[in-house]
Coordinates of C-alpha atoms in Angstrom, one line a residue:
X136 CA 0.0 17.1 -4.3
X137 CA 0.0 14.7 -7.2
X138 CA 2.0 11.6 -6.8
X139 CA 3.9 8.8 -8.4
X140 CA 1.9 8.3 -11.1
X141 CA -17.2 -9.2 -17.9
X142 CA -15.4 -12.3 -17.6
X143 CA -12.2 -12.9 -19.4
X144 CA -9.9 -15.7 -20.4
X145 CA -6.8 -16.0 -18.3
X146 CA -3.5 -15.3 -19.9
X147 CA -0.9 -17.4 -18.0
X148 CA 2.8 -17.0 -18.0
X149 CA 5.2 -19.0 -15.8
X150 CA 8.6 -17.5 -15.1
X151 CA 11.3 -18.5 -12.7
X152 CA 14.1 -16.3 -11.5
X153 CA 17.4 -17.3 -10.1
X154 CA 18.3 -15.1 -7.2
X155 CA 21.3 -12.8 -7.2
X156 CA 22.7 -11.8 -3.9
X157 CA 23.8 -8.2 -4.0
X158 CA 26.8 -8.5 -1.8
X159 CA 27.5 -12.2 -2.0
X160 CA 26.8 -12.7 1.7
X161 CA 24.7 -15.6 2.9
X162 CA 21.6 -14.7 4.9
X163 CA 21.4 -16.0 8.5
X164 CA 19.0 -18.8 7.7
X165 CA 17.3 -20.5 4.7
X166 CA 14.5 -18.7 2.9
X167 CA 13.1 -18.4 -0.6
X168 CA 15.5 -19.2 -3.4
X169 CA 13.2 -18.8 -6.5
X170 CA 9.9 -17.4 -7.6
X171 CA 7.3 -18.3 -10.3
X172 CA 4.6 -16.0 -11.6
X173 CA 1.4 -16.4 -13.5
X174 CA -0.5 -13.5 -14.9
X175 CA -4.1 -13.3 -13.7
X176 CA -5.2 -10.7 -16.1
X177 CA -3.8 -8.0 -18.4
X178 CA -5.4 -4.8 -19.5
X179 CA -4.7 -1.2 -20.2
X180 CA -5.0 -0.3 -16.5
X181 CA -3.0 1.2 -13.6
X182 CA -3.6 -0.5 -10.2
X183 CA -2.0 0.7 -6.9
X184 CA -4.6 -0.6 -4.4
X185 CA -5.5 -4.3 -3.9
X186 CA -7.2 -6.1 -1.0
X187 CA -7.5 -9.9 -0.7
X188 CA -10.8 -11.4 0.6
X189 CA -10.5 -15.2 0.7
X190 CA -10.6 -16.3 -3.0
X191 CA -11.1 -12.8 -4.4
X192 CA -8.5 -10.1 -5.2
X193 CA -10.3 -6.7 -5.1
X194 CA -8.7 -3.8 -6.8
X195 CA -9.2 0.0 -7.3
X196 CA -7.8 1.4 -10.5
X197 CA -7.7 4.5 -12.8
X198 CA -10.4 5.6 -15.2
X199 CA -13.2 5.1 -12.5
X200 CA -12.7 1.3 -12.5
X201 CA -12.8 -1.2 -9.7
X202 CA -13.4 -5.0 -9.6
X203 CA -12.1 -8.3 -8.4
X204 CA -10.5 -11.4 -9.7
X205 CA -11.9 -14.7 -8.5
X206 CA -8.9 -17.1 -7.9
X207 CA -11.1 -20.2 -7.8
X208 CA -13.2 -19.5 -10.9
X209 CA -10.3 -17.8 -12.8
X210 CA -12.6 -15.0 -13.8
X211 CA -12.5 -11.2 -13.6
X212 CA -15.4 -8.9 -12.7
X213 CA -15.0 -5.2 -13.4
X214 CA -17.3 -2.1 -13.0
X215 CA -17.0 1.7 -13.4
X216 CA -18.2 4.3 -11.0
X217 CA -19.4 7.2 -13.1
X218 CA -19.5 10.7 -11.5
X219 CA -20.4 13.5 -13.9
X220 CA -17.5 13.7 -16.3
X221 CA -14.8 12.8 -13.7
X222 CA -12.3 10.1 -14.4
X223 CA -11.7 8.9 -10.9
X224 CA -8.5 7.2 -9.8
X225 CA -8.8 4.8 -6.8
X226 CA -5.5 4.4 -5.0
X227 CA -7.0 3.5 -1.6
X228 CA -9.0 0.3 -0.9
X229 CA -10.1 -1.4 2.3
X230 CA -12.7 -3.8 3.4
X231 CA -15.0 -5.1 6.2
X232 CA -16.7 -8.5 6.2
X233 CA -19.6 -7.0 4.2
X234 CA -18.2 -4.2 2.1
X235 CA -15.3 -3.0 0.1
X236 CA -14.4 0.7 0.2
X237 CA -12.8 2.8 -2.6
X238 CA -11.4 6.3 -2.1
X239 CA -10.4 8.5 -5.0
X240 CA -7.5 10.9 -5.2
X241 CA -7.8 14.5 -6.2
X242 CA -10.6 17.0 -5.9
X243 CA -13.3 16.2 -5.1
X244 CA -12.4 13.3 -2.8
X245 CA -15.1 10.6 -3.2
X246 CA -15.3 7.5 -0.9
X247 CA -17.6 4.7 -2.0
X248 CA -18.8 1.5 -0.3
X249 CA -19.4 -1.6 -2.5
X250 CA -21.5 -4.5 -1.2
X251 CA -19.6 -7.7 -1.6
X252 CA -22.9 -9.6 -2.0
X253 CA -24.7 -7.4 -4.5
X254 CA -21.9 -5.0 -5.8
X255 CA -24.2 -2.1 -5.0
X256 CA -22.2 1.1 -4.9
X257 CA -23.0 4.0 -2.4
X258 CA -21.2 7.3 -1.9
X259 CA -20.4 7.6 1.8
X260 CA -18.1 10.6 2.0
X261 CA -17.3 13.6 -0.2
X262 CA -14.8 16.4 0.4
X263 CA -14.3 19.4 -1.9
X264 CA -11.0 21.3 -1.6
X265 CA -8.4 22.3 -4.1
X266 CA -5.7 20.8 -1.9
X267 CA -7.5 17.5 -1.2
X268 CA -5.6 14.3 -2.1
X269 CA -6.2 11.0 -0.2
X270 CA -3.5 8.5 -0.1
X271 CA -4.3 5.4 1.9
X272 CA -7.1 3.6 3.8
X273 CA -7.4 0.7 6.3
X274 CA -9.9 -0.7 8.9
X275 CA -9.1 -1.7 12.5
X276 CA -12.2 -3.9 12.6
X277 CA -15.7 -4.3 11.0
X278 CA -16.8 -1.0 12.5
X279 CA -13.8 1.3 12.6
X280 CA -11.6 2.6 9.8
X281 CA -9.3 5.4 8.8
X282 CA -8.0 7.2 5.7
X283 CA -5.1 9.6 5.4
X284 CA -4.7 12.5 2.9
X285 CA -2.4 15.4 2.2
X286 CA -2.8 18.5 4.4
X287 CA -5.5 20.9 3.4
X288 CA -4.6 23.0 6.5
X289 CA -1.5 22.4 8.6
X290 CA -2.1 18.7 9.5
X291 CA -2.8 15.5 7.6
X292 CA -6.3 15.1 6.4
X293 CA -7.6 12.1 8.5
X294 CA -11.1 10.8 8.2
X295 CA -12.5 8.1 10.5
X296 CA -15.6 5.9 10.6
X297 CA -16.9 4.2 13.7
X298 CA -20.1 2.7 12.2
X299 CA -18.8 0.3 9.6
X300 CA -18.2 2.9 6.9
X301 CA -21.7 4.3 6.8
X302 CA -20.5 7.8 7.8
X303 CA -17.0 9.3 8.0
X304 CA -15.8 12.4 9.9
X305 CA -12.7 14.4 9.4
X306 CA -10.5 14.9 12.5
X307 CA -10.0 18.5 13.5
X308 CA -6.5 19.9 13.2
X309 CA -6.2 20.4 16.9
X310 CA -6.5 16.6 17.4
X311 CA -3.4 15.9 15.1
X312 CA 0.3 16.8 15.2
X313 CA 1.2 19.7 12.9
X314 CA 2.9 18.9 9.6
X315 CA 6.0 20.7 8.5
X316 CA 5.5 22.9 5.5
X317 CA 5.9 20.6 2.4
X318 CA 5.4 17.4 4.5
X319 CA 2.9 15.1 2.8
X320 CA 2.1 11.5 2.0
X321 CA 2.4 9.4 -1.2
X322 CA -0.3 7.4 -2.9
X323 CA 2.1 4.8 -4.2
X324 CA 0.6 1.5 -3.0
X325 CA -2.0 2.0 -0.2
X326 CA 0.7 1.1 2.3
X327 CA 1.4 4.3 4.3
X328 CA -1.2 3.3 7.0
X329 CA -0.3 0.2 9.1
X330 CA -2.6 -1.2 11.7
X331 CA -1.9 -3.8 14.4
X332 CA -4.6 -4.2 16.9
X333 CA -5.4 -0.7 18.2
X334 CA -2.0 0.6 17.1
X335 CA -1.8 2.8 14.0
X336 CA 1.2 4.2 12.1
X337 CA 1.1 6.8 9.3
X338 CA 4.2 7.7 7.3
X339 CA 5.1 10.9 5.6
X340 CA 7.5 12.3 3.0
X341 CA 8.5 15.5 1.2
X342 CA 10.2 18.1 3.4
X343 CA 10.0 15.7 6.4
X344 CA 10.0 11.9 6.6
X345 CA 8.3 11.0 9.8
X346 CA 6.0 8.4 11.5
X347 CA 2.8 9.4 13.1
X348 CA 1.6 7.0 15.8
X349 CA -1.7 6.4 17.6
X350 CA -2.1 3.8 20.4
X351 CA -5.9 4.1 20.5
X352 CA -7.3 3.9 17.0
X353 CA -6.9 7.5 16.1
X354 CA -8.0 9.3 19.2
X355 CA -4.5 10.6 20.2
X356 CA -1.3 11.0 18.2
X357 CA 2.4 11.6 18.5
X358 CA 5.1 12.1 15.8
X359 CA 8.5 10.4 15.5
X360 CA 11.5 11.6 13.5
X361 CA 13.2 9.1 11.1
X362 CA 16.5 9.0 9.3
X363 CA 14.9 8.4 5.9
X364 CA 15.9 10.8 3.1
X365 CA 13.8 14.0 3.2
X366 CA 13.8 17.6 2.1
X367 CA 12.6 17.2 -1.4
X368 CA 9.0 17.1 -2.7
X369 CA 9.4 13.6 -4.1
X370 CA 11.6 12.0 -1.4
X371 CA 10.7 10.3 1.8
X372 CA 8.8 7.3 3.1
X373 CA 6.5 5.8 0.5
X374 CA 5.6 2.5 2.2
X375 CA 5.6 0.8 5.6
X376 CA 4.7 -2.5 7.2
X377 CA 4.7 -4.0 10.7
X378 CA 5.2 -7.7 11.5
X379 CA 3.8 -7.2 14.9
X380 CA 3.3 -4.4 17.4
X381 CA 7.1 -4.0 17.9
X382 CA 8.8 -4.8 14.6
X383 CA 8.3 -2.5 11.7
X384 CA 10.0 -1.5 8.4
X385 CA 9.8 1.8 6.4
X386 CA 11.1 2.4 2.9
X387 CA 11.0 4.9 0.1
X388 CA 13.8 7.0 -1.3
X389 CA 13.9 9.7 -3.9
X390 CA 11.5 9.1 -6.7
X391 CA 13.5 11.3 -9.0
X392 CA 16.7 9.3 -8.3
X393 CA 15.2 5.8 -8.2
X394 CA 18.6 4.0 -8.2
X395 CA 19.9 5.8 -5.1
X396 CA 20.1 3.1 -2.4
X397 CA 21.1 5.2 0.6
X398 CA 19.0 6.4 3.5
X399 CA 15.9 4.7 2.0
X400 CA 15.3 1.8 4.5
X401 CA 14.9 1.7 8.2
X402 CA 13.6 -0.6 10.9
X403 CA 12.2 -0.5 14.4
X404 CA 12.1 -3.0 17.2
X405 CA 10.2 -0.8 19.8
X406 CA 7.0 -0.1 18.0
X407 CA 8.2 2.9 16.1
X408 CA 9.6 4.9 19.0
X409 CA 13.1 4.8 17.3
X410 CA 14.2 4.0 13.7
X411 CA 17.6 2.8 12.4
X412 CA 18.8 2.8 8.9
X413 CA 19.7 -0.6 7.4
X414 CA 20.9 -2.0 4.1
X415 CA 22.8 1.1 3.1
X416 CA 23.8 0.7 -0.6
X417 CA 22.1 -2.7 -0.8
X418 CA 19.2 -3.9 -2.7
X419 CA 16.7 -1.5 -4.1
X420 CA 16.6 2.3 -4.6
X421 CA 13.1 3.8 -4.8
X422 CA 10.5 1.5 -3.1
X423 CA 6.8 1.5 -3.9
X424 CA 5.7 -1.2 -1.5
X425 CA 7.2 -3.4 1.2
X426 CA 5.5 -6.3 3.0
X427 CA 6.7 -8.7 5.7
X428 CA 6.5 -12.4 4.7
X429 CA 4.0 -14.2 6.8
X430 CA 5.7 -16.6 9.2
X431 CA 9.1 -15.0 8.6
X432 CA 9.6 -14.0 12.2
X433 CA 9.9 -10.4 11.2
X434 CA 13.1 -11.1 9.2
X435 CA 11.7 -11.8 5.7
X436 CA 10.6 -8.8 3.6
X437 CA 9.5 -8.4 0.0
X438 CA 9.8 -5.1 -1.8
X439 CA 8.5 -4.0 -5.2
X440 CA 9.9 -0.8 -6.8
X441 CA 12.1 0.7 -9.3
X442 CA 14.4 -2.3 -9.5
X443 CA 11.9 -5.1 -9.6
X444 CA 11.1 -7.5 -6.8
X445 CA 13.6 -7.7 -4.0
X446 CA 13.7 -10.1 -1.0
X447 CA 15.5 -9.9 2.3
X448 CA 16.0 -12.8 4.7
X449 CA 17.6 -10.8 7.5
X450 CA 15.4 -7.9 8.2
X451 CA 16.6 -5.7 5.4
X452 CA 20.4 -5.8 5.8
X453 CA 20.9 -7.8 2.6
X454 CA 18.7 -8.2 -0.5
X455 CA 18.2 -10.7 -3.3
X456 CA 16.7 -9.9 -6.6
X457 CA 13.9 -12.3 -7.6
X458 CA 12.6 -10.4 -10.6
X459 CA 13.5 -7.4 -12.8
X460 CA 9.8 -6.5 -13.4
X461 CA 9.7 -2.8 -12.7
X462 CA 6.0 -2.3 -13.6
X463 CA 4.6 -3.4 -10.2
X464 CA 3.3 -0.9 -7.7
X465 CA 1.8 -2.9 -4.8
X466 CA 1.9 -6.4 -3.3
X467 CA -0.1 -8.4 -0.7
X468 CA 0.4 -11.9 0.7
X469 CA -2.3 -14.6 0.7
X470 CA 0.0 -17.0 2.7
X471 CA 3.6 -17.5 3.3
X472 CA 4.4 -18.8 -0.2
X473 CA 1.8 -16.9 -2.3
X474 CA 1.3 -13.2 -3.0
X475 CA -0.6 -11.0 -5.4
X476 CA 1.0 -8.0 -7.1
X477 CA -0.5 -5.3 -9.3
X478 CA 0.8 -2.4 -11.3
X479 CA 0.9 -1.1 -14.8
X480 CA -1.4 -3.1 -17.1
X481 CA -1.5 -6.3 -15.0
X482 CA -2.2 -8.3 -11.9
X483 CA 0.0 -11.3 -11.2
X484 CA 0.3 -14.1 -8.7
X485 CA 3.7 -14.9 -7.2
X486 CA 4.7 -18.3 -5.8
X487 CA 7.8 -18.2 -3.7
X488 CA 9.9 -21.4 -3.2

């Protein structure tokens, strides 16, 4: 199901935003009060998948493009992966110490490895099916990785590598929980797979909004119901993050009603066994990507979505608006005070203060 849809000089903008507290309540302790941004590069491009490797920000994009921005050299490297006449769209990206992996959406699904050292590109997995649509990809370690896609039968499409990405195998349906009819995943920001150690969480949306949990790197699975909005094709959980093995946050909403702020945020303190709604009527509506702030003790969360960049200091109960930029799809932290965000026509660096 379709979803929410060279070296260059650096164009730099510095902007600061004064926070606005949505309900005029003070958070339980001090946190960020402002944010500055600088634009790393601008282009006619759509980026929903980024991965940070030391001084490089790798990205997968539309029109068969991928590349990285070197934060030290302030330079951009970009390449195309040409496959017949296909215009590939990469919404999933992951990496090991040696390679970066890019997975295209749509039919055929094509998964490539890119050597960090030489930029040599190799096709490592291909799947042809009119229903195929891969949404997200992550690695547990240098050898083992996972990608999730929409059901082609009655379960999620899950492919796993155990040899560093050289080969990938699709899990048989009898090894996975059955999806409800119309239950799917969203390729919004490469954040509907979360990994902490051996623990893995996948999130769904559509007719059902659920969490799929594996304690053993994809060998066994169980499914947990959530109170997030569901029952419509474009509603559900679009994004998730875990601060540690116990504390997690899921968000999303109704993509067709992006300002609806009810039943779109939930948290867990028991590793995803139970989920509780939070921040009802507060902060954002539709969320494309949420991430915990490093060193925030599981209380500080950043969201990008339909209403700009939002920040919570108390686990999602209250939210502060740091930016009205609605053209960002995904965000990842470099350290506590610095993050990279990407979206429609740009990649930017955020500095929180």
